[in-house]
PDB file of C-alpha atoms in Angstrom:
ATOM      1  CA  UNK E 560    -186.042  10.279 -53.987  1.00 46.00           C
ATOM      2  CA  UNK E 561    -187.945  12.830 -55.771  1.00 42.00           C
ATOM      3  CA  UNK E 562    -187.406  16.288 -53.912  1.00 40.00           C
ATOM      4  CA  UNK E 563    -189.751  19.160 -53.441  1.00 40.00           C
ATOM      5  CA  UNK E 564    -188.902  22.330 -55.114  1.00 41.00           C
ATOM      6  CA  UNK E 565    -188.504  25.596 -53.204  1.00 43.00           C
ATOM      7  CA  UNK E 566    -191.318  28.597 -53.311  1.00 44.00           C
ATOM      8  CA  UNK E 567    -189.341  31.201 -54.913  1.00 42.00           C
ATOM      9  CA  UNK E 568    -189.735  34.498 -55.002  1.00 48.00           C
ATOM     10  CA  UNK E 569    -186.976  35.130 -57.692  1.00 59.00           C
ATOM     11  CA  UNK E 570    -187.079  34.468 -61.271  1.00 79.00           C
ATOM     12  CA  UNK E 571    -187.340  30.571 -62.353  1.00 82.00           C
ATOM     13  CA  UNK E 572    -185.501  29.046 -65.624  1.00 86.00           C
ATOM     14  CA  UNK E 573    -185.572  25.667 -66.965  1.00 87.00           C
ATOM     15  CA  UNK E 574    -182.355  24.277 -68.094  1.00 93.00           C
ATOM     16  CA  UNK E 575    -182.498  20.784 -70.235  1.00 92.00           C
ATOM     17  CA  UNK E 576    -180.461  18.387 -72.616  1.00 96.00           C
ATOM     18  CA  UNK E 577    -181.304  15.825 -75.337  1.00 95.00           C
ATOM     19  CA  UNK E 578    -179.180  13.246 -74.929  1.00 93.00           C
ATOM     20  CA  UNK E 579    -178.768   9.428 -75.684  1.00 89.00           C
ATOM     21  CA  UNK E 580    -180.019   6.839 -73.018  1.00 78.00           C
ATOM     22  CA  UNK E 581    -176.263   6.271 -72.301  1.00 84.00           C
ATOM     23  CA  UNK E 582    -175.495   9.301 -71.419  1.00 87.00           C
ATOM     24  CA  UNK E 583    -179.035  10.373 -69.103  1.00 84.00           C
ATOM     25  CA  UNK E 584    -177.053   9.435 -65.994  1.00 80.00           C
ATOM     26  CA  UNK E 585    -174.149  11.339 -66.103  1.00 89.00           C
ATOM     27  CA  UNK E 586    -176.603  14.585 -67.616  1.00 92.00           C
ATOM     28  CA  UNK E 587    -179.066  13.899 -64.538  1.00 85.00           C
ATOM     29  CA  UNK E 588    -176.530  13.917 -62.335  1.00 87.00           C
ATOM     30  CA  UNK E 589    -175.211  17.380 -63.659  1.00 93.00           C
ATOM     31  CA  UNK E 590    -178.292  18.929 -63.639  1.00 92.00           C
ATOM     32  CA  UNK E 591    -179.453  17.609 -60.266  1.00 86.00           C
ATOM     33  CA  UNK E 592    -176.322  19.027 -58.935  1.00 89.00           C
ATOM     34  CA  UNK E 593    -177.702  22.824 -59.293  1.00 90.00           C
ATOM     35  CA  UNK E 594    -181.310  22.138 -59.328  1.00 83.00           C
ATOM     36  CA  UNK E 595    -184.103  21.293 -57.171  1.00 66.00           C
ATOM     37  CA  UNK E 596    -186.177  19.087 -59.284  1.00 67.00           C
ATOM     38  CA  UNK E 597    -185.210  16.970 -62.344  1.00 72.00           C
ATOM     39  CA  UNK E 598    -187.160  15.365 -64.462  1.00 71.00           C
ATOM     40  CA  UNK E 599    -186.448  12.657 -67.562  1.00 71.00           C
ATOM     41  CA  UNK E 600    -188.543  12.328 -70.536  1.00 71.00           C
ATOM     42  CA  UNK E 601    -188.726  10.708 -73.599  1.00 72.00           C
ATOM     43  CA  UNK E 602    -187.652  12.707 -76.428  1.00 81.00           C
ATOM     44  CA  UNK E 603    -188.852  11.093 -79.508  1.00 77.00           C
ATOM     45  CA  UNK E 604    -191.230   7.942 -80.206  1.00 64.00           C
ATOM     46  CA  UNK E 605    -188.237   5.254 -80.627  1.00 63.00           C
ATOM     47  CA  UNK E 606    -187.011   5.981 -76.737  1.00 63.00           C
ATOM     48  CA  UNK E 607    -183.728   6.196 -78.279  1.00 77.00           C
ATOM     49  CA  UNK E 608    -182.977   9.959 -76.903  1.00 85.00           C
ATOM     50  CA  UNK E 609    -184.269  11.398 -73.389  1.00 85.00           C
ATOM     51  CA  UNK E 610    -184.900  15.043 -72.231  1.00 86.00           C
ATOM     52  CA  UNK E 611    -183.448  15.716 -68.701  1.00 88.00           C
ATOM     53  CA  UNK E 612    -184.382  18.880 -67.515  1.00 85.00           C
ATOM     54  CA  UNK E 613    -184.104  20.657 -64.254  1.00 84.00           C
ATOM     55  CA  UNK E 614    -185.751  23.910 -62.395  1.00 82.00           C
ATOM     56  CA  UNK E 615    -183.441  26.623 -60.903  1.00 84.00           C
ATOM     57  CA  UNK E 616    -183.544  30.267 -59.896  1.00 84.00           C
ATOM     58  CA  UNK E 617    -182.104  32.350 -62.954  1.00 86.00           C
ATOM     59  CA  UNK E 618    -178.588  32.763 -63.224  1.00 86.00           C
ATOM     60  CA  UNK E 619    -178.029  30.940 -59.869  1.00 84.00           C
ATOM     61  CA  UNK E 620    -174.879  28.219 -59.541  1.00 89.00           C
ATOM     62  CA  UNK E 621    -173.940  28.602 -63.005  1.00 94.00           C
ATOM     63  CA  UNK E 622    -170.043  28.007 -62.806  1.00 94.00           C
ATOM     64  CA  UNK E 623    -171.399  24.593 -60.623  1.00 94.00           C
ATOM     65  CA  UNK E 624    -173.485  24.037 -63.591  1.00 95.00           C
ATOM     66  CA  UNK E 625    -170.807  24.810 -66.516  1.00 95.00           C
ATOM     67  CA  UNK E 626    -168.556  22.034 -64.695  1.00 96.00           C
ATOM     68  CA  UNK E 627    -170.996  19.224 -63.843  1.00 95.00           C
ATOM     69  CA  UNK E 628    -171.802  19.490 -67.744  1.00 96.00           C
ATOM     70  CA  UNK E 629    -168.276  19.101 -68.768  1.00 96.00           C
ATOM     71  CA  UNK E 630    -168.294  15.844 -66.516  1.00 96.00           C
ATOM     72  CA  UNK E 631    -170.726  14.718 -68.193  1.00 95.00           C
ATOM     73  CA  UNK E 632    -169.396  15.287 -71.245  1.00 96.00           C
ATOM     74  CA  UNK E 633    -166.014  13.641 -70.285  1.00 96.00           C
ATOM     75  CA  UNK E 634    -167.858  10.666 -68.600  1.00 93.00           C
ATOM     76  CA  UNK E 635    -170.419   9.558 -71.404  1.00 93.00           C
ATOM     77  CA  UNK E 636    -168.701  11.056 -74.305  1.00 95.00           C
ATOM     78  CA  UNK E 637    -171.836  12.994 -75.419  1.00 96.00           C
ATOM     79  CA  UNK E 638    -171.912  16.279 -75.685  1.00 96.00           C
ATOM     80  CA  UNK E 639    -175.235  18.085 -75.278  1.00 96.00           C
ATOM     81  CA  UNK E 640    -175.941  21.868 -75.950  1.00 95.00           C
ATOM     82  CA  UNK E 641    -177.747  23.144 -72.978  1.00 96.00           C
ATOM     83  CA  UNK E 642    -181.247  24.729 -73.702  1.00 94.00           C
ATOM     84  CA  UNK E 643    -182.653  27.410 -71.290  1.00 93.00           C
ATOM     85  CA  UNK E 644    -186.330  28.638 -70.715  1.00 86.00           C
ATOM     86  CA  UNK E 645    -187.599  31.627 -68.471  1.00 83.00           C
ATOM     87  CA  UNK E 646    -190.370  29.784 -66.547  1.00 74.00           C
ATOM     88  CA  UNK E 647    -192.944  31.623 -64.811  1.00 67.00           C
ATOM     89  CA  UNK E 648    -193.511  30.672 -61.161  1.00 60.00           C
ATOM     90  CA  UNK E 649    -196.990  30.946 -61.062  1.00 58.00           C
ATOM     91  CA  UNK E 650    -197.831  29.648 -64.507  1.00 59.00           C
ATOM     92  CA  UNK E 651    -194.965  26.494 -63.386  1.00 54.00           C
ATOM     93  CA  UNK E 652    -197.219  26.002 -60.362  1.00 54.00           C
ATOM     94  CA  UNK E 653    -200.558  25.838 -62.446  1.00 56.00           C
ATOM     95  CA  UNK E 654    -199.095  23.143 -64.820  1.00 58.00           C
ATOM     96  CA  UNK E 655    -197.583  21.512 -61.644  1.00 56.00           C
ATOM     97  CA  UNK E 656    -201.043  21.013 -60.016  1.00 56.00           C
ATOM     98  CA  UNK E 657    -202.506  20.093 -63.469  1.00 57.00           C
ATOM     99  CA  UNK E 658    -199.828  17.251 -63.881  1.00 55.00           C
ATOM    100  CA  UNK E 659    -200.534  15.954 -60.226  1.00 60.00           C
ATOM    101  CA  UNK E 660    -204.273  14.642 -60.231  1.00 69.00           C
ATOM    102  CA  UNK E 661    -205.313  11.906 -57.464  1.00 75.00           C
ATOM    103  CA  UNK E 662    -203.762   8.610 -58.581  1.00 80.00           C
ATOM    104  CA  UNK E 663    -204.420   5.155 -57.082  1.00 82.00           C
ATOM    105  CA  UNK E 664    -201.465   3.023 -57.191  1.00 86.00           C
ATOM    106  CA  UNK E 665    -201.770  -0.603 -56.595  1.00 85.00           C
ATOM    107  CA  UNK E 666    -204.970  -2.098 -54.418  1.00 89.00           C
ATOM    108  CA  UNK E 667    -204.141  -0.108 -51.404  1.00 90.00           C
ATOM    109  CA  UNK E 668    -202.483   3.249 -52.089  1.00 92.00           C
ATOM    110  CA  UNK E 669    -204.081   6.456 -53.121  1.00 88.00           C
ATOM    111  CA  UNK E 670    -201.592   9.725 -53.908  1.00 85.00           C
ATOM    112  CA  UNK E 671    -203.377  13.336 -53.894  1.00 81.00           C
ATOM    113  CA  UNK E 672    -201.648  16.539 -53.675  1.00 72.00           C
ATOM    114  CA  UNK E 673    -202.359  19.136 -50.860  1.00 68.00           C
ATOM    115  CA  UNK E 674    -203.795  21.475 -53.780  1.00 64.00           C
ATOM    116  CA  UNK E 675    -206.715  18.711 -54.127  1.00 65.00           C
ATOM    117  CA  UNK E 676    -209.751  18.771 -51.695  1.00 65.00           C
ATOM    118  CA  UNK E 677    -209.485  16.149 -48.611  1.00 72.00           C
ATOM    119  CA  UNK E 678    -211.443  13.281 -49.384  1.00 69.00           C
ATOM    120  CA  UNK E 679    -211.899   9.840 -47.423  1.00 75.00           C
ATOM    121  CA  UNK E 680    -210.835   6.810 -49.338  1.00 72.00           C
ATOM    122  CA  UNK E 681    -212.200   4.145 -46.887  1.00 78.00           C
ATOM    123  CA  UNK E 682    -210.697   1.356 -48.747  1.00 86.00           C
ATOM    124  CA  UNK E 683    -207.206   3.061 -49.465  1.00 90.00           C
ATOM    125  CA  UNK E 684    -204.547   4.683 -47.694  1.00 91.00           C
ATOM    126  CA  UNK E 685    -204.168   8.343 -48.580  1.00 88.00           C
ATOM    127  CA  UNK E 686    -200.732   9.836 -49.072  1.00 89.00           C
ATOM    128  CA  UNK E 687    -200.812  13.560 -49.270  1.00 84.00           C
ATOM    129  CA  UNK E 688    -197.672  15.375 -50.936  1.00 80.00           C
ATOM    130  CA  UNK E 689    -197.140  18.553 -51.981  1.00 66.00           C
ATOM    131  CA  UNK E 690    -197.745  18.979 -55.790  1.00 52.00           C
ATOM    132  CA  UNK E 691    -193.902  20.156 -56.458  1.00 49.00           C
ATOM    133  CA  UNK E 692    -192.572  16.805 -55.071  1.00 44.00           C
ATOM    134  CA  UNK E 693    -193.909  14.827 -58.324  1.00 41.00           C
ATOM    135  CA  UNK E 694    -193.791  17.667 -61.015  1.00 36.00           C
ATOM    136  CA  UNK E 695    -191.045  17.128 -63.318  1.00 33.00           C
ATOM    137  CA  UNK E 696    -188.861  14.160 -61.011  1.00 37.00           C
ATOM    138  CA  UNK E 697    -189.709  11.634 -63.756  1.00 36.00           C
ATOM    139  CA  UNK E 698    -189.999   9.310 -61.236  1.00 44.00           C
ATOM    140  CA  UNK E 699    -193.845   8.331 -61.192  1.00 66.00           C
ATOM    141  CA  UNK E 700    -193.208   4.565 -62.219  1.00 79.00           C
ATOM    142  CA  UNK E 701    -190.236   3.765 -60.007  1.00 85.00           C
ATOM    143  CA  UNK E 702    -192.379   4.786 -56.992  1.00 87.00           C
ATOM    144  CA  UNK E 703    -195.563   3.504 -58.185  1.00 89.00           C
ATOM    145  CA  UNK E 704    -193.460   0.013 -58.687  1.00 92.00           C
ATOM    146  CA  UNK E 705    -191.973   0.270 -55.173  1.00 94.00           C
ATOM    147  CA  UNK E 706    -195.353   1.001 -53.845  1.00 94.00           C
ATOM    148  CA  UNK E 707    -196.904  -2.401 -55.569  1.00 94.00           C
ATOM    149  CA  UNK E 708    -193.532  -4.093 -54.448  1.00 96.00           C
ATOM    150  CA  UNK E 709    -194.695  -3.019 -50.412  1.00 97.00           C
ATOM    151  CA  UNK E 710    -198.027  -4.341 -51.226  1.00 96.00           C
ATOM    152  CA  UNK E 711    -196.554  -7.630 -52.273  1.00 96.00           C
ATOM    153  CA  UNK E 712    -194.423  -8.135 -49.489  1.00 96.00           C
ATOM    154  CA  UNK E 713    -196.436  -6.739 -46.652  1.00 97.00           C
ATOM    155  CA  UNK E 714    -197.599 -10.029 -45.239  1.00 96.00           C
ATOM    156  CA  UNK E 715    -193.827 -10.933 -44.220  1.00 95.00           C
ATOM    157  CA  UNK E 716    -194.633  -8.507 -41.403  1.00 96.00           C
ATOM    158  CA  UNK E 717    -190.958  -6.702 -41.656  1.00 97.00           C
ATOM    159  CA  UNK E 718    -190.306  -4.865 -38.539  1.00 97.00           C
ATOM    160  CA  UNK E 719    -187.068  -3.032 -39.146  1.00 98.00           C
ATOM    161  CA  UNK E 720    -187.450  -0.773 -42.314  1.00 98.00           C
ATOM    162  CA  UNK E 721    -185.383   1.645 -43.955  1.00 98.00           C
ATOM    163  CA  UNK E 722    -185.733   3.948 -46.836  1.00 97.00           C
ATOM    164  CA  UNK E 723    -182.099   4.844 -48.228  1.00 96.00           C
ATOM    165  CA  UNK E 724    -182.705   8.127 -50.486  1.00 90.00           C
ATOM    166  CA  UNK E 725    -186.066   8.755 -49.115  1.00 89.00           C
ATOM    167  CA  UNK E 726    -186.255  12.032 -51.207  1.00 82.00           C
ATOM    168  CA  UNK E 727    -190.149  13.047 -50.188  1.00 84.00           C
ATOM    169  CA  UNK E 728    -191.084  10.452 -47.763  1.00 91.00           C
ATOM    170  CA  UNK E 729    -193.390   8.628 -49.951  1.00 92.00           C
ATOM    171  CA  UNK E 730    -192.012   5.192 -49.418  1.00 94.00           C
ATOM    172  CA  UNK E 731    -191.182   5.459 -45.971  1.00 96.00           C
ATOM    173  CA  UNK E 732    -194.759   6.939 -45.069  1.00 95.00           C
ATOM    174  CA  UNK E 733    -196.503   4.182 -47.004  1.00 96.00           C
ATOM    175  CA  UNK E 734    -194.505   1.517 -45.305  1.00 97.00           C
ATOM    176  CA  UNK E 735    -194.982   2.913 -42.158  1.00 97.00           C
ATOM    177  CA  UNK E 736    -198.895   3.319 -43.063  1.00 96.00           C
ATOM    178  CA  UNK E 737    -199.372  -0.093 -44.273  1.00 97.00           C
ATOM    179  CA  UNK E 738    -197.402  -2.072 -41.889  1.00 97.00           C
ATOM    180  CA  UNK E 739    -197.915  -0.029 -38.721  1.00 97.00           C
ATOM    181  CA  UNK E 740    -193.692  -0.084 -37.785  1.00 97.00           C
ATOM    182  CA  UNK E 741    -191.184   2.905 -37.761  1.00 97.00           C
ATOM    183  CA  UNK E 742    -188.907   3.357 -40.316  1.00 98.00           C
ATOM    184  CA  UNK E 743    -185.882   5.279 -40.760  1.00 98.00           C
ATOM    185  CA  UNK E 744    -185.724   7.793 -43.769  1.00 97.00           C
ATOM    186  CA  UNK E 745    -182.157   9.039 -44.853  1.00 96.00           C
ATOM    187  CA  UNK E 746    -181.177  10.996 -47.861  1.00 90.00           C
ATOM    188  CA  UNK E 747    -178.051  13.151 -48.721  1.00 84.00           C
ATOM    189  CA  UNK E 748    -179.844  15.799 -49.393  1.00 76.00           C
ATOM    190  CA  UNK E 749    -180.756  18.441 -46.392  1.00 76.00           C
ATOM    191  CA  UNK E 750    -184.216  19.675 -47.950  1.00 69.00           C
ATOM    192  CA  UNK E 751    -185.524  15.897 -48.689  1.00 78.00           C
ATOM    193  CA  UNK E 752    -184.800  15.412 -45.234  1.00 87.00           C
ATOM    194  CA  UNK E 753    -187.033  18.439 -44.471  1.00 82.00           C
ATOM    195  CA  UNK E 754    -189.463  17.569 -46.679  1.00 81.00           C
ATOM    196  CA  UNK E 755    -190.139  13.690 -45.866  1.00 89.00           C
ATOM    197  CA  UNK E 756    -190.334  15.103 -41.854  1.00 93.00           C
ATOM    198  CA  UNK E 757    -193.210  17.635 -42.985  1.00 89.00           C
ATOM    199  CA  UNK E 758    -194.723  15.310 -45.217  1.00 91.00           C
ATOM    200  CA  UNK E 759    -194.256  13.008 -42.587  1.00 94.00           C
ATOM    201  CA  UNK E 760    -196.566  15.040 -40.054  1.00 95.00           C
ATOM    202  CA  UNK E 761    -198.765  16.623 -42.659  1.00 91.00           C
ATOM    203  CA  UNK E 762    -199.722  12.845 -43.387  1.00 93.00           C
ATOM    204  CA  UNK E 763    -200.177  12.076 -39.151  1.00 95.00           C
ATOM    205  CA  UNK E 764    -196.655   9.851 -39.489  1.00 96.00           C
ATOM    206  CA  UNK E 765    -194.560  11.923 -37.626  1.00 95.00           C
ATOM    207  CA  UNK E 766    -193.964   9.531 -34.948  1.00 96.00           C
ATOM    208  CA  UNK E 767    -193.217   6.717 -37.231  1.00 97.00           C
ATOM    209  CA  UNK E 768    -190.659   8.144 -39.203  1.00 97.00           C
ATOM    210  CA  UNK E 769    -186.803   9.293 -38.260  1.00 96.00           C
ATOM    211  CA  UNK E 770    -185.533  11.096 -41.033  1.00 96.00           C
ATOM    212  CA  UNK E 771    -181.630  11.728 -40.858  1.00 95.00           C
ATOM    213  CA  UNK E 772    -179.346  13.220 -43.320  1.00 93.00           C
ATOM    214  CA  UNK E 773    -176.691  10.527 -44.511  1.00 93.00           C
ATOM    215  CA  UNK E 774    -174.546   9.742 -46.738  1.00 90.00           C
ATOM    216  CA  UNK E 775    -175.693   6.116 -47.488  1.00 91.00           C
ATOM    217  CA  UNK E 776    -174.492   3.053 -46.078  1.00 94.00           C
ATOM    218  CA  UNK E 777    -171.709   5.098 -44.267  1.00 92.00           C
ATOM    219  CA  UNK E 778    -174.167   6.846 -41.837  1.00 94.00           C
ATOM    220  CA  UNK E 779    -173.495   5.783 -38.517  1.00 94.00           C
ATOM    221  CA  UNK E 780    -177.107   5.281 -37.908  1.00 95.00           C
ATOM    222  CA  UNK E 781    -178.050   3.362 -40.446  1.00 96.00           C
ATOM    223  CA  UNK E 782    -175.089   1.021 -39.546  1.00 94.00           C
ATOM    224  CA  UNK E 783    -175.882   0.811 -35.819  1.00 95.00           C
ATOM    225  CA  UNK E 784    -179.860  -0.167 -36.517  1.00 95.00           C
ATOM    226  CA  UNK E 785    -179.020  -2.875 -38.944  1.00 95.00           C
ATOM    227  CA  UNK E 786    -179.699  -5.801 -40.051  1.00 96.00           C
ATOM    228  CA  UNK E 787    -182.980  -4.957 -41.691  1.00 98.00           C
ATOM    229  CA  UNK E 788    -186.029  -6.535 -43.039  1.00 98.00           C
ATOM    230  CA  UNK E 789    -186.920  -4.568 -45.704  1.00 98.00           C
ATOM    231  CA  UNK E 790    -184.713  -1.900 -47.089  1.00 98.00           C
ATOM    232  CA  UNK E 791    -186.446   0.773 -50.092  1.00 97.00           C
ATOM    233  CA  UNK E 792    -183.680   1.999 -52.519  1.00 96.00           C
ATOM    234  CA  UNK E 793    -185.384   3.986 -55.210  1.00 91.00           C
ATOM    235  CA  UNK E 794    -181.791   6.042 -56.503  1.00 86.00           C
ATOM    236  CA  UNK E 795    -179.907   5.359 -59.508  1.00 84.00           C
ATOM    237  CA  UNK E 796    -178.545   1.894 -61.558  1.00 89.00           C
ATOM    238  CA  UNK E 797    -175.085   2.918 -61.234  1.00 89.00           C
ATOM    239  CA  UNK E 798    -175.245   3.865 -57.438  1.00 91.00           C
ATOM    240  CA  UNK E 799    -177.173   0.595 -56.452  1.00 95.00           C
ATOM    241  CA  UNK E 800    -174.387  -1.492 -57.924  1.00 95.00           C
ATOM    242  CA  UNK E 801    -171.999   0.066 -56.201  1.00 94.00           C
ATOM    243  CA  UNK E 802    -173.950  -0.317 -53.028  1.00 96.00           C
ATOM    244  CA  UNK E 803    -174.703  -3.762 -53.564  1.00 96.00           C
ATOM    245  CA  UNK E 804    -172.138  -5.004 -51.145  1.00 96.00           C
ATOM    246  CA  UNK E 805    -173.342  -2.879 -47.794  1.00 96.00           C
ATOM    247  CA  UNK E 806    -176.860  -3.681 -48.818  1.00 96.00           C
ATOM    248  CA  UNK E 807    -176.375  -7.575 -48.648  1.00 96.00           C
ATOM    249  CA  UNK E 808    -174.012  -6.958 -45.569  1.00 95.00           C
ATOM    250  CA  UNK E 809    -177.239  -4.965 -43.831  1.00 96.00           C
ATOM    251  CA  UNK E 810    -179.864  -7.001 -45.126  1.00 97.00           C
ATOM    252  CA  UNK E 811    -181.167  -9.701 -42.276  1.00 96.00           C
ATOM    253  CA  UNK E 812    -181.545 -13.333 -43.359  1.00 96.00           C
ATOM    254  CA  UNK E 813    -184.787 -13.492 -44.987  1.00 96.00           C
ATOM    255  CA  UNK E 814    -185.157  -9.741 -45.444  1.00 97.00           C
ATOM    256  CA  UNK E 815    -186.349  -8.046 -48.708  1.00 98.00           C
ATOM    257  CA  UNK E 816    -184.882  -5.230 -50.293  1.00 98.00           C
ATOM    258  CA  UNK E 817    -187.297  -3.161 -53.283  1.00 98.00           C
ATOM    259  CA  UNK E 818    -184.605  -1.530 -55.988  1.00 97.00           C
ATOM    260  CA  UNK E 819    -185.954   1.252 -58.366  1.00 93.00           C
ATOM    261  CA  UNK E 820    -184.893   4.504 -59.938  1.00 87.00           C
ATOM    262  CA  UNK E 821    -183.669   2.142 -63.193  1.00 89.00           C
ATOM    263  CA  UNK E 822    -184.693   1.846 -66.562  1.00 89.00           C
ATOM    264  CA  UNK E 823    -186.188  -1.608 -68.570  1.00 92.00           C
ATOM    265  CA  UNK E 824    -182.465  -1.397 -70.246  1.00 92.00           C
ATOM    266  CA  UNK E 825    -180.760  -1.562 -67.010  1.00 93.00           C
ATOM    267  CA  UNK E 826    -182.274  -4.690 -64.988  1.00 96.00           C
ATOM    268  CA  UNK E 827    -179.496  -7.041 -66.062  1.00 96.00           C
ATOM    269  CA  UNK E 828    -176.728  -4.666 -65.010  1.00 96.00           C
ATOM    270  CA  UNK E 829    -178.230  -4.215 -61.620  1.00 97.00           C
ATOM    271  CA  UNK E 830    -179.244  -7.775 -60.987  1.00 97.00           C
ATOM    272  CA  UNK E 831    -176.161  -9.287 -61.948  1.00 97.00           C
ATOM    273  CA  UNK E 832    -174.429  -6.845 -59.187  1.00 97.00           C
ATOM    274  CA  UNK E 833    -176.898  -8.235 -56.203  1.00 97.00           C
ATOM    275  CA  UNK E 834    -176.858 -12.038 -57.356  1.00 96.00           C
ATOM    276  CA  UNK E 835    -173.302 -12.108 -57.071  1.00 95.00           C
ATOM    277  CA  UNK E 836    -173.647 -11.257 -53.290  1.00 95.00           C
ATOM    278  CA  UNK E 837    -176.268 -14.161 -52.957  1.00 95.00           C
ATOM    279  CA  UNK E 838    -179.540 -12.200 -52.945  1.00 97.00           C
ATOM    280  CA  UNK E 839    -182.321 -13.878 -54.969  1.00 96.00           C
ATOM    281  CA  UNK E 840    -184.867 -12.215 -57.577  1.00 97.00           C
ATOM    282  CA  UNK E 841    -188.208 -12.748 -56.811  1.00 97.00           C
ATOM    283  CA  UNK E 842    -190.373 -10.294 -59.049  1.00 97.00           C
ATOM    284  CA  UNK E 843    -190.025  -7.450 -61.515  1.00 97.00           C
ATOM    285  CA  UNK E 844    -192.346  -4.590 -61.615  1.00 95.00           C
ATOM    286  CA  UNK E 845    -192.623  -2.229 -64.564  1.00 93.00           C
ATOM    287  CA  UNK E 846    -194.233   0.939 -65.230  1.00 88.00           C
ATOM    288  CA  UNK E 847    -193.611   2.590 -68.281  1.00 84.00           C
ATOM    289  CA  UNK E 848    -189.899   2.639 -69.045  1.00 84.00           C
ATOM    290  CA  UNK E 849    -189.131   2.272 -65.026  1.00 88.00           C
ATOM    291  CA  UNK E 850    -188.384  -0.843 -63.527  1.00 93.00           C
ATOM    292  CA  UNK E 851    -188.528  -2.216 -59.756  1.00 96.00           C
ATOM    293  CA  UNK E 852    -186.886  -5.575 -58.436  1.00 97.00           C
ATOM    294  CA  UNK E 853    -187.609  -7.170 -55.310  1.00 98.00           C
ATOM    295  CA  UNK E 854    -184.895  -9.191 -53.840  1.00 98.00           C
ATOM    296  CA  UNK E 855    -184.429 -11.501 -51.057  1.00 97.00           C
ATOM    297  CA  UNK E 856    -181.572 -12.683 -48.895  1.00 96.00           C
ATOM    298  CA  UNK E 857    -181.829 -16.253 -48.378  1.00 93.00           C
ATOM    299  CA  UNK E 858    -182.003 -17.660 -44.802  1.00 85.00           C
ATOM    300  CA  UNK E 859    -178.882 -19.440 -43.665  1.00 69.00           C
ATOM    301  CA  UNK E 860    -178.550 -23.275 -44.769  1.00 41.00           C
ATOM    302  CA  UNK E 861    -178.574 -24.939 -41.613  1.00 40.00           C
ATOM    303  CA  UNK E 862    -175.623 -27.792 -41.549  1.00 31.00           C
TER     304      UNK E 862
END
């Protein structure tokens, strides 16, 4: 789901708003419409306010940003003033490297940046990403939860695997490396699709991932390859609810879905949307404020 920033020759700026939790999704969508990276951070110790920020070319797509912020105001009822700060490209990259140390996830994975020395990990699967993929995404908890969930269900040996909203491709790569199966990775953003394909090649998994541009379950290739034994959907809470019916329809009997990109406070909303369609909750992982749900479609009851 996280998207790698481009290498900029022009000046960069950080744009940000501070909003209550109820308005986070609306403003994340607004800032994400013009920024290649979006981050969500706690703005106070109580966790009642959140800072949503993005990095973009200074002065770029101002009309689109203004319109998106008006829409966020109208849909959320919160009028949040926009903050701007000049961002030095070199300093930004330095902070990017500093914020992305090598990190172990679960029992099987280690995530490392391309800026770090290549160190072999005999007991872990190393996934190498450009440091920019992780910087400011605000989704470390979601990604880590998905990787832990993947470890938990790996014994089922799913064969048909989909990463819906693949972003950097990290989940698709993890599944391909751990399960030794090909994965269809789809995203609505062209930059994400390119980054996912590049990361797959970088990690020696280019032949295992099929990276495609598509609009969710409307994507012809997704429907053609259904039903799936395993689906990753690391997106946002509201889109997950809206896509629940299509997900249930395209999940094989006994198939597993790993849902992420939602806050702990959004668990009940997302879970209710999927339970109505017969999916059964198996496990919940939490990482900080983020939650990951593992659900399964029951096998058909034999008469």
